[in-house]
C-alpha cells in the first residue's frame, strides 16, 4: 500500500508541475486555448486518445462489455477506433485545422459562428457541447473514481472531488498545453500498463488460447 500511495503522490506532483510549467507559456488567449497552435501530432494524438479511450476502454469495454460478453466485443472496440476515431481524423482533422486558422477561431463554437456568420449558431453549438459533455465527463470521473476506490480503498466521492480539484489546477494554470502534456504522460502510462497486463496474463496462463479458455470458465452476470 505504501508503494501505491507513493506512486499516486508522484503522479499528482508531476501533474501539478506540468500545470505550473505550462503557465509560463500561456501568455495570451491563443496560447491558453490552443497551446499557441504548437502542439505536435503525437501530443495531439495522445491528448485525444487518453481523453476518448481512458475510462471507456478500461472500465466500459474491458470491465463491463468484455467481462459480460467475451471476445466478441473486440469488434465493437475496433469499429469505434476505426470509424469513430481514425476516420474522423482523416476526413476532418486537417480540414478543421486549416479552416480554424484561416478564420482565426479558437474554439469550435467560434469556428461555426464565423464560418456561417451566425451568432445564434455559435450559441447553439456551445449549448450542445456543454449538454453532451456533462454525461461524458460524469462517466469518465465515475469510472476513474471506481478504479481509485478499488486500488487505494478511497471512497468514490473523495476520489471524484480529488480528481476534479487536480484537473482544475492544471487546466486553469496552463490551459490546453497543460492538458496535452498531462495526457501525453497519462497516455504513456496507459500504454505501458496495458502491455504489461497483457504480458502478465498471457505468461501466467500459458498463451492467448489458454487465457481465453480460463476466462470462459467464469460465469458472466449477463448470461441467461
PDB file of C-alpha atoms in Angstrom:
ATOM      1  CA  UNK A   1       0.000   0.000   0.000  1.00  0.00           C
ATOM      2  CA  UNK A   2       2.882   2.363   0.782  1.00  0.00           C
ATOM      3  CA  UNK A   3       4.250   1.913  -2.739  1.00  0.00           C
ATOM      4  CA  UNK A   4       0.815   2.598  -4.237  1.00  0.00           C
ATOM      5  CA  UNK A   5       0.426   5.805  -2.240  1.00  0.00           C
ATOM      6  CA  UNK A   6       3.949   6.895  -3.173  1.00  0.00           C
ATOM      7  CA  UNK A   7       3.244   6.331  -6.861  1.00  0.00           C
ATOM      8  CA  UNK A   8      -0.048   8.215  -6.601  1.00  0.00           C
ATOM      9  CA  UNK A   9       1.619  11.190  -4.903  1.00  0.00           C
ATOM     10  CA  UNK A  10       4.371  11.195  -7.534  1.00  0.00           C
ATOM     11  CA  UNK A  11       1.737  11.208 -10.271  1.00  0.00           C
ATOM     12  CA  UNK A  12      -0.105  14.104  -8.628  1.00  0.00           C
ATOM     13  CA  UNK A  13       3.160  16.022  -8.248  1.00  0.00           C
ATOM     14  CA  UNK A  14       4.037  15.563 -11.932  1.00  0.00           C
ATOM     15  CA  UNK A  15       0.537  16.635 -12.953  1.00  0.00           C
ATOM     16  CA  UNK A  16       0.688  19.801 -10.860  1.00  0.00           C
ATOM     17  CA  UNK A  17       4.221  20.582 -12.066  1.00  0.00           C
ATOM     18  CA  UNK A  18       3.086  20.387 -15.691  1.00  0.00           C
ATOM     19  CA  UNK A  19       0.365  22.905 -14.892  1.00  0.00           C
ATOM     20  CA  UNK A  20       2.861  25.365 -13.397  1.00  0.00           C
ATOM     21  CA  UNK A  21       5.325  24.736 -16.234  1.00  0.00           C
ATOM     22  CA  UNK A  22       2.701  25.373 -18.916  1.00  0.00           C
ATOM     23  CA  UNK A  23       1.618  28.564 -17.188  1.00  0.00           C
ATOM     24  CA  UNK A  24       4.820  30.267 -18.348  1.00  0.00           C
ATOM     25  CA  UNK A  25       3.898  29.631 -21.982  1.00  0.00           C
ATOM     26  CA  UNK A  26       0.225  30.647 -21.748  1.00  0.00           C
ATOM     27  CA  UNK A  27       0.691  34.372 -22.230  1.00  0.00           C
ATOM     28  CA  UNK A  28      -2.479  35.065 -24.233  1.00  0.00           C
ATOM     29  CA  UNK A  29      -5.840  33.535 -25.124  1.00  0.00           C
ATOM     30  CA  UNK A  30      -4.430  31.713 -28.141  1.00  0.00           C
ATOM     31  CA  UNK A  31      -1.735  30.089 -26.007  1.00  0.00           C
ATOM     32  CA  UNK A  32      -4.226  29.143 -23.303  1.00  0.00           C
ATOM     33  CA  UNK A  33      -6.928  27.696 -25.549  1.00  0.00           C
ATOM     34  CA  UNK A  34      -4.827  26.243 -28.388  1.00  0.00           C
ATOM     35  CA  UNK A  35      -1.365  25.893 -26.917  1.00  0.00           C
ATOM     36  CA  UNK A  36      -0.183  28.544 -29.356  1.00  0.00           C
ATOM     37  CA  UNK A  37      -1.037  26.091 -32.159  1.00  0.00           C
ATOM     38  CA  UNK A  38       2.312  24.473 -31.431  1.00  0.00           C
ATOM     39  CA  UNK A  39       1.041  21.134 -30.122  1.00  0.00           C
ATOM     40  CA  UNK A  40       2.510  18.499 -32.421  1.00  0.00           C
ATOM     41  CA  UNK A  41       0.773  15.471 -33.940  1.00  0.00           C
ATOM     42  CA  UNK A  42       1.978  12.950 -31.363  1.00  0.00           C
ATOM     43  CA  UNK A  43       0.920  15.072 -28.421  1.00  0.00           C
ATOM     44  CA  UNK A  44      -2.415  15.774 -30.093  1.00  0.00           C
ATOM     45  CA  UNK A  45      -2.911  12.057 -30.701  1.00  0.00           C
ATOM     46  CA  UNK A  46      -2.208  11.200 -27.068  1.00  0.00           C
ATOM     47  CA  UNK A  47      -4.416  14.066 -25.874  1.00  0.00           C
ATOM     48  CA  UNK A  48      -7.300  12.775 -27.970  1.00  0.00           C
ATOM     49  CA  UNK A  49      -6.694   9.113 -27.213  1.00  0.00           C
ATOM     50  CA  UNK A  50      -6.376   9.397 -23.450  1.00  0.00           C
ATOM     51  CA  UNK A  51      -9.438  11.638 -23.234  1.00  0.00           C
ATOM     52  CA  UNK A  52     -11.580   9.496 -25.514  1.00  0.00           C
ATOM     53  CA  UNK A  53     -10.455   5.968 -24.655  1.00  0.00           C
ATOM     54  CA  UNK A  54      -9.437   6.117 -20.976  1.00  0.00           C
ATOM     55  CA  UNK A  55     -12.333   5.023 -18.787  1.00  0.00           C
ATOM     56  CA  UNK A  56     -14.215   3.827 -21.871  1.00  0.00           C
ATOM     57  CA  UNK A  57     -11.591   1.175 -22.640  1.00  0.00           C
ATOM     58  CA  UNK A  58     -10.579   0.034 -19.165  1.00  0.00           C
ATOM     59  CA  UNK A  59     -13.926   0.255 -17.391  1.00  0.00           C
ATOM     60  CA  UNK A  60     -16.540   0.294 -20.143  1.00  0.00           C
ATOM     61  CA  UNK A  61     -15.382  -2.132 -22.815  1.00  0.00           C
ATOM     62  CA  UNK A  62     -13.000  -4.339 -20.858  1.00  0.00           C
ATOM     63  CA  UNK A  63     -14.650  -4.167 -17.455  1.00  0.00           C
ATOM     64  CA  UNK A  64     -18.289  -4.225 -18.500  1.00  0.00           C
ATOM     65  CA  UNK A  65     -18.850  -5.483 -22.042  1.00  0.00           C
ATOM     66  CA  UNK A  66     -15.703  -7.586 -22.262  1.00  0.00           C
ATOM     67  CA  UNK A  67     -16.414  -9.347 -18.981  1.00  0.00           C
ATOM     68  CA  UNK A  68     -20.093  -9.889 -19.751  1.00  0.00           C
ATOM     69  CA  UNK A  69     -19.976 -10.813 -23.432  1.00  0.00           C
ATOM     70  CA  UNK A  70     -16.462 -12.086 -24.084  1.00  0.00           C
ATOM     71  CA  UNK A  71     -14.137 -11.707 -27.045  1.00  0.00           C
ATOM     72  CA  UNK A  72     -16.908 -10.758 -29.462  1.00  0.00           C
ATOM     73  CA  UNK A  73     -16.932  -7.175 -28.173  1.00  0.00           C
ATOM     74  CA  UNK A  74     -13.426  -6.703 -29.578  1.00  0.00           C
ATOM     75  CA  UNK A  75     -15.126  -5.855 -32.862  1.00  0.00           C
ATOM     76  CA  UNK A  76     -17.029  -3.060 -31.138  1.00  0.00           C
ATOM     77  CA  UNK A  77     -13.758  -1.551 -29.960  1.00  0.00           C
ATOM     78  CA  UNK A  78     -12.164  -1.909 -33.391  1.00  0.00           C
ATOM     79  CA  UNK A  79     -15.165  -0.288 -35.059  1.00  0.00           C
ATOM     80  CA  UNK A  80     -15.123   2.544 -32.563  1.00  0.00           C
ATOM     81  CA  UNK A  81     -11.404   3.125 -33.058  1.00  0.00           C
ATOM     82  CA  UNK A  82     -11.522   2.981 -36.866  1.00  0.00           C
ATOM     83  CA  UNK A  83     -14.838   4.698 -37.609  1.00  0.00           C
ATOM     84  CA  UNK A  84     -15.300   6.894 -34.561  1.00  0.00           C
ATOM     85  CA  UNK A  85     -11.689   7.987 -34.240  1.00  0.00           C
ATOM     86  CA  UNK A  86      -9.355   7.330 -37.170  1.00  0.00           C
ATOM     87  CA  UNK A  87     -11.865   8.082 -39.918  1.00  0.00           C
ATOM     88  CA  UNK A  88     -12.935  11.310 -38.225  1.00  0.00           C
ATOM     89  CA  UNK A  89      -9.334  12.495 -38.028  1.00  0.00           C
ATOM     90  CA  UNK A  90      -8.549  11.502 -41.615  1.00  0.00           C
ATOM     91  CA  UNK A  91     -11.592  13.286 -43.023  1.00  0.00           C
ATOM     92  CA  UNK A  92     -11.923  16.259 -40.683  1.00  0.00           C
ATOM     93  CA  UNK A  93      -8.598  16.725 -38.899  1.00  0.00           C
ATOM     94  CA  UNK A  94      -6.518  18.688 -41.397  1.00  0.00           C
ATOM     95  CA  UNK A  95      -9.517  20.496 -42.884  1.00  0.00           C
ATOM     96  CA  UNK A  96     -10.636  21.682 -39.464  1.00  0.00           C
ATOM     97  CA  UNK A  97      -7.173  22.911 -38.524  1.00  0.00           C
ATOM     98  CA  UNK A  98      -6.764  24.835 -41.787  1.00  0.00           C
ATOM     99  CA  UNK A  99     -10.200  26.432 -41.535  1.00  0.00           C
ATOM    100  CA  UNK A 100      -9.893  27.393 -37.861  1.00  0.00           C
ATOM    101  CA  UNK A 101      -6.529  29.008 -38.541  1.00  0.00           C
ATOM    102  CA  UNK A 102      -7.904  30.809 -41.597  1.00  0.00           C
ATOM    103  CA  UNK A 103     -10.894  32.126 -39.644  1.00  0.00           C
ATOM    104  CA  UNK A 104      -8.766  32.818 -36.546  1.00  0.00           C
ATOM    105  CA  UNK A 105     -11.153  30.846 -34.344  1.00  0.00           C
ATOM    106  CA  UNK A 106     -10.043  29.348 -31.046  1.00  0.00           C
ATOM    107  CA  UNK A 107     -12.992  27.067 -30.269  1.00  0.00           C
ATOM    108  CA  UNK A 108     -15.473  25.010 -32.262  1.00  0.00           C
ATOM    109  CA  UNK A 109     -18.431  27.297 -31.415  1.00  0.00           C
ATOM    110  CA  UNK A 110     -16.305  30.233 -32.524  1.00  0.00           C
ATOM    111  CA  UNK A 111     -15.438  28.374 -35.732  1.00  0.00           C
ATOM    112  CA  UNK A 112     -19.056  27.596 -36.616  1.00  0.00           C
ATOM    113  CA  UNK A 113     -20.134  31.119 -35.734  1.00  0.00           C
ATOM    114  CA  UNK A 114     -17.536  32.682 -38.042  1.00  0.00           C
ATOM    115  CA  UNK A 115     -17.892  30.052 -40.756  1.00  0.00           C
ATOM    116  CA  UNK A 116     -21.626  30.655 -41.138  1.00  0.00           C
ATOM    117  CA  UNK A 117     -21.616  34.245 -39.870  1.00  0.00           C
ATOM    118  CA  UNK A 118     -24.205  33.400 -37.247  1.00  0.00           C
ATOM    119  CA  UNK A 119     -24.071  34.307 -33.587  1.00  0.00           C
ATOM    120  CA  UNK A 120     -27.130  32.143 -32.933  1.00  0.00           C
ATOM    121  CA  UNK A 121     -25.402  29.110 -34.435  1.00  0.00           C
ATOM    122  CA  UNK A 122     -22.414  29.688 -32.169  1.00  0.00           C
ATOM    123  CA  UNK A 123     -24.688  29.756 -29.124  1.00  0.00           C
ATOM    124  CA  UNK A 124     -26.452  26.559 -30.212  1.00  0.00           C
ATOM    125  CA  UNK A 125     -23.141  24.738 -30.744  1.00  0.00           C
ATOM    126  CA  UNK A 126     -21.890  25.929 -27.354  1.00  0.00           C
ATOM    127  CA  UNK A 127     -25.058  24.665 -25.686  1.00  0.00           C
ATOM    128  CA  UNK A 128     -24.836  21.280 -27.422  1.00  0.00           C
ATOM    129  CA  UNK A 129     -21.200  20.815 -26.415  1.00  0.00           C
ATOM    130  CA  UNK A 130     -21.967  21.763 -22.825  1.00  0.00           C
ATOM    131  CA  UNK A 131     -25.014  19.496 -22.577  1.00  0.00           C
ATOM    132  CA  UNK A 132     -23.369  16.390 -24.020  1.00  0.00           C
ATOM    133  CA  UNK A 133     -20.060  16.876 -22.218  1.00  0.00           C
ATOM    134  CA  UNK A 134     -21.802  16.690 -18.845  1.00  0.00           C
ATOM    135  CA  UNK A 135     -22.742  12.968 -19.023  1.00  0.00           C
ATOM    136  CA  UNK A 136     -19.460  12.180 -20.773  1.00  0.00           C
ATOM    137  CA  UNK A 137     -17.402  13.869 -18.052  1.00  0.00           C
ATOM    138  CA  UNK A 138     -19.533  12.253 -15.365  1.00  0.00           C
ATOM    139  CA  UNK A 139     -18.927   8.791 -16.822  1.00  0.00           C
ATOM    140  CA  UNK A 140     -15.163   9.379 -17.013  1.00  0.00           C
ATOM    141  CA  UNK A 141     -14.986  10.630 -13.436  1.00  0.00           C
ATOM    142  CA  UNK A 142     -17.161   7.763 -12.238  1.00  0.00           C
ATOM    143  CA  UNK A 143     -15.028   5.173 -13.995  1.00  0.00           C
ATOM    144  CA  UNK A 144     -11.728   6.573 -12.747  1.00  0.00           C
ATOM    145  CA  UNK A 145     -13.062   7.075  -9.226  1.00  0.00           C
ATOM    146  CA  UNK A 146     -14.122   3.417  -9.131  1.00  0.00           C
ATOM    147  CA  UNK A 147     -10.585   2.404 -10.110  1.00  0.00           C
ATOM    148  CA  UNK A 148      -9.088   4.653  -7.436  1.00  0.00           C
ATOM    149  CA  UNK A 149     -11.524   3.290  -4.891  1.00  0.00           C
ATOM    150  CA  UNK A 150     -10.629  -0.297  -5.762  1.00  0.00           C
ATOM    151  CA  UNK A 151      -6.860   0.301  -5.849  1.00  0.00           C
ATOM    152  CA  UNK A 152      -6.454   2.571  -2.829  1.00  0.00           C
ATOM    153  CA  UNK A 153      -9.587   1.966  -0.770  1.00  0.00           C
ATOM    154  CA  UNK A 154     -10.654   5.605  -1.175  1.00  0.00           C
ATOM    155  CA  UNK A 155     -14.329   6.476  -1.053  1.00  0.00           C
ATOM    156  CA  UNK A 156     -15.710   7.220  -4.526  1.00  0.00           C
ATOM    157  CA  UNK A 157     -16.867  10.718  -3.540  1.00  0.00           C
ATOM    158  CA  UNK A 158     -13.430  11.704  -2.268  1.00  0.00           C
ATOM    159  CA  UNK A 159     -11.807  10.285  -5.391  1.00  0.00           C
ATOM    160  CA  UNK A 160     -14.102  12.327  -7.651  1.00  0.00           C
ATOM    161  CA  UNK A 161     -13.511  15.526  -5.677  1.00  0.00           C
ATOM    162  CA  UNK A 162      -9.752  14.959  -5.624  1.00  0.00           C
ATOM    163  CA  UNK A 163      -9.561  14.376  -9.371  1.00  0.00           C
ATOM    164  CA  UNK A 164     -11.747  17.409 -10.062  1.00  0.00           C
ATOM    165  CA  UNK A 165      -9.510  19.647  -7.940  1.00  0.00           C
ATOM    166  CA  UNK A 166      -6.314  18.313  -9.509  1.00  0.00           C
ATOM    167  CA  UNK A 167      -7.710  18.652 -13.023  1.00  0.00           C
ATOM    168  CA  UNK A 168      -8.936  22.162 -12.291  1.00  0.00           C
ATOM    169  CA  UNK A 169      -5.500  23.208 -11.042  1.00  0.00           C
ATOM    170  CA  UNK A 170      -3.524  22.250 -14.128  1.00  0.00           C
ATOM    171  CA  UNK A 171      -6.221  23.320 -16.598  1.00  0.00           C
ATOM    172  CA  UNK A 172      -6.614  26.777 -15.043  1.00  0.00           C
ATOM    173  CA  UNK A 173      -2.863  27.243 -14.756  1.00  0.00           C
ATOM    174  CA  UNK A 174      -1.662  26.012 -18.129  1.00  0.00           C
ATOM    175  CA  UNK A 175      -4.647  25.705 -20.438  1.00  0.00           C
ATOM    176  CA  UNK A 176      -4.581  23.322 -23.372  1.00  0.00           C
ATOM    177  CA  UNK A 177      -0.810  22.845 -23.316  1.00  0.00           C
ATOM    178  CA  UNK A 178      -1.034  21.558 -19.741  1.00  0.00           C
ATOM    179  CA  UNK A 179      -3.871  19.252 -20.761  1.00  0.00           C
ATOM    180  CA  UNK A 180      -1.927  17.920 -23.749  1.00  0.00           C
ATOM    181  CA  UNK A 181       1.264  17.341 -21.748  1.00  0.00           C
ATOM    182  CA  UNK A 182      -0.613  15.592 -18.962  1.00  0.00           C
ATOM    183  CA  UNK A 183      -2.470  13.471 -21.487  1.00  0.00           C
ATOM    184  CA  UNK A 184       0.859  12.536 -23.055  1.00  0.00           C
ATOM    185  CA  UNK A 185       2.196  11.368 -19.687  1.00  0.00           C
ATOM    186  CA  UNK A 186      -1.026   9.547 -18.849  1.00  0.00           C
ATOM    187  CA  UNK A 187      -1.183   8.001 -22.310  1.00  0.00           C
ATOM    188  CA  UNK A 188       2.318   6.588 -21.973  1.00  0.00           C
ATOM    189  CA  UNK A 189       1.385   5.157 -18.567  1.00  0.00           C
ATOM    190  CA  UNK A 190      -1.771   3.613 -20.040  1.00  0.00           C
ATOM    191  CA  UNK A 191       0.052   2.039 -22.993  1.00  0.00           C
ATOM    192  CA  UNK A 192       2.859   0.625 -20.831  1.00  0.00           C
ATOM    193  CA  UNK A 193       0.373  -0.666 -18.243  1.00  0.00           C
ATOM    194  CA  UNK A 194      -1.811  -2.268 -20.895  1.00  0.00           C
ATOM    195  CA  UNK A 195       1.151  -4.045 -22.469  1.00  0.00           C
ATOM    196  CA  UNK A 196       2.323  -5.189 -19.024  1.00  0.00           C
ATOM    197  CA  UNK A 197      -1.116  -6.558 -18.088  1.00  0.00           C
ATOM    198  CA  UNK A 198      -1.423  -8.470 -21.364  1.00  0.00           C
ATOM    199  CA  UNK A 199       2.099  -9.878 -20.990  1.00  0.00           C
ATOM    200  CA  UNK A 200       1.488 -10.996 -17.395  1.00  0.00           C
ATOM    201  CA  UNK A 201      -1.854 -12.630 -18.237  1.00  0.00           C
ATOM    202  CA  UNK A 202      -0.503 -14.469 -21.274  1.00  0.00           C
ATOM    203  CA  UNK A 203       2.606 -15.591 -19.410  1.00  0.00           C
ATOM    204  CA  UNK A 204       0.692 -16.800 -16.355  1.00  0.00           C
ATOM    205  CA  UNK A 205      -1.954 -18.628 -18.403  1.00  0.00           C
ATOM    206  CA  UNK A 206       0.343 -20.175 -20.981  1.00  0.00           C
ATOM    207  CA  UNK A 207      -0.710 -18.167 -24.016  1.00  0.00           C
ATOM    208  CA  UNK A 208      -3.731 -16.476 -25.540  1.00  0.00           C
ATOM    209  CA  UNK A 209      -5.908 -19.535 -26.130  1.00  0.00           C
ATOM    210  CA  UNK A 210      -5.396 -20.897 -22.617  1.00  0.00           C
ATOM    211  CA  UNK A 211      -6.170 -17.468 -21.172  1.00  0.00           C
ATOM    212  CA  UNK A 212      -9.418 -17.302 -23.158  1.00  0.00           C
ATOM    213  CA  UNK A 213     -10.366 -20.802 -22.013  1.00  0.00           C
ATOM    214  CA  UNK A 214      -9.740 -19.900 -18.384  1.00  0.00           C
ATOM    215  CA  UNK A 215     -11.773 -16.709 -18.680  1.00  0.00           C
ATOM    216  CA  UNK A 216     -14.656 -18.625 -20.253  1.00  0.00           C
ATOM    217  CA  UNK A 217     -14.979 -20.675 -17.068  1.00  0.00           C
ATOM    218  CA  UNK A 218     -16.127 -17.616 -15.119  1.00  0.00           C
ATOM    219  CA  UNK A 219     -19.876 -17.174 -15.081  1.00  0.00           C
ATOM    220  CA  UNK A 220     -20.974 -13.892 -16.619  1.00  0.00           C
ATOM    221  CA  UNK A 221     -23.604 -11.789 -14.803  1.00  0.00           C
ATOM    222  CA  UNK A 222     -25.179 -11.136 -18.214  1.00  0.00           C
ATOM    223  CA  UNK A 223     -25.542 -14.835 -19.013  1.00  0.00           C
ATOM    224  CA  UNK A 224     -29.161 -16.077 -19.211  1.00  0.00           C
TER     225      UNK A 224
END
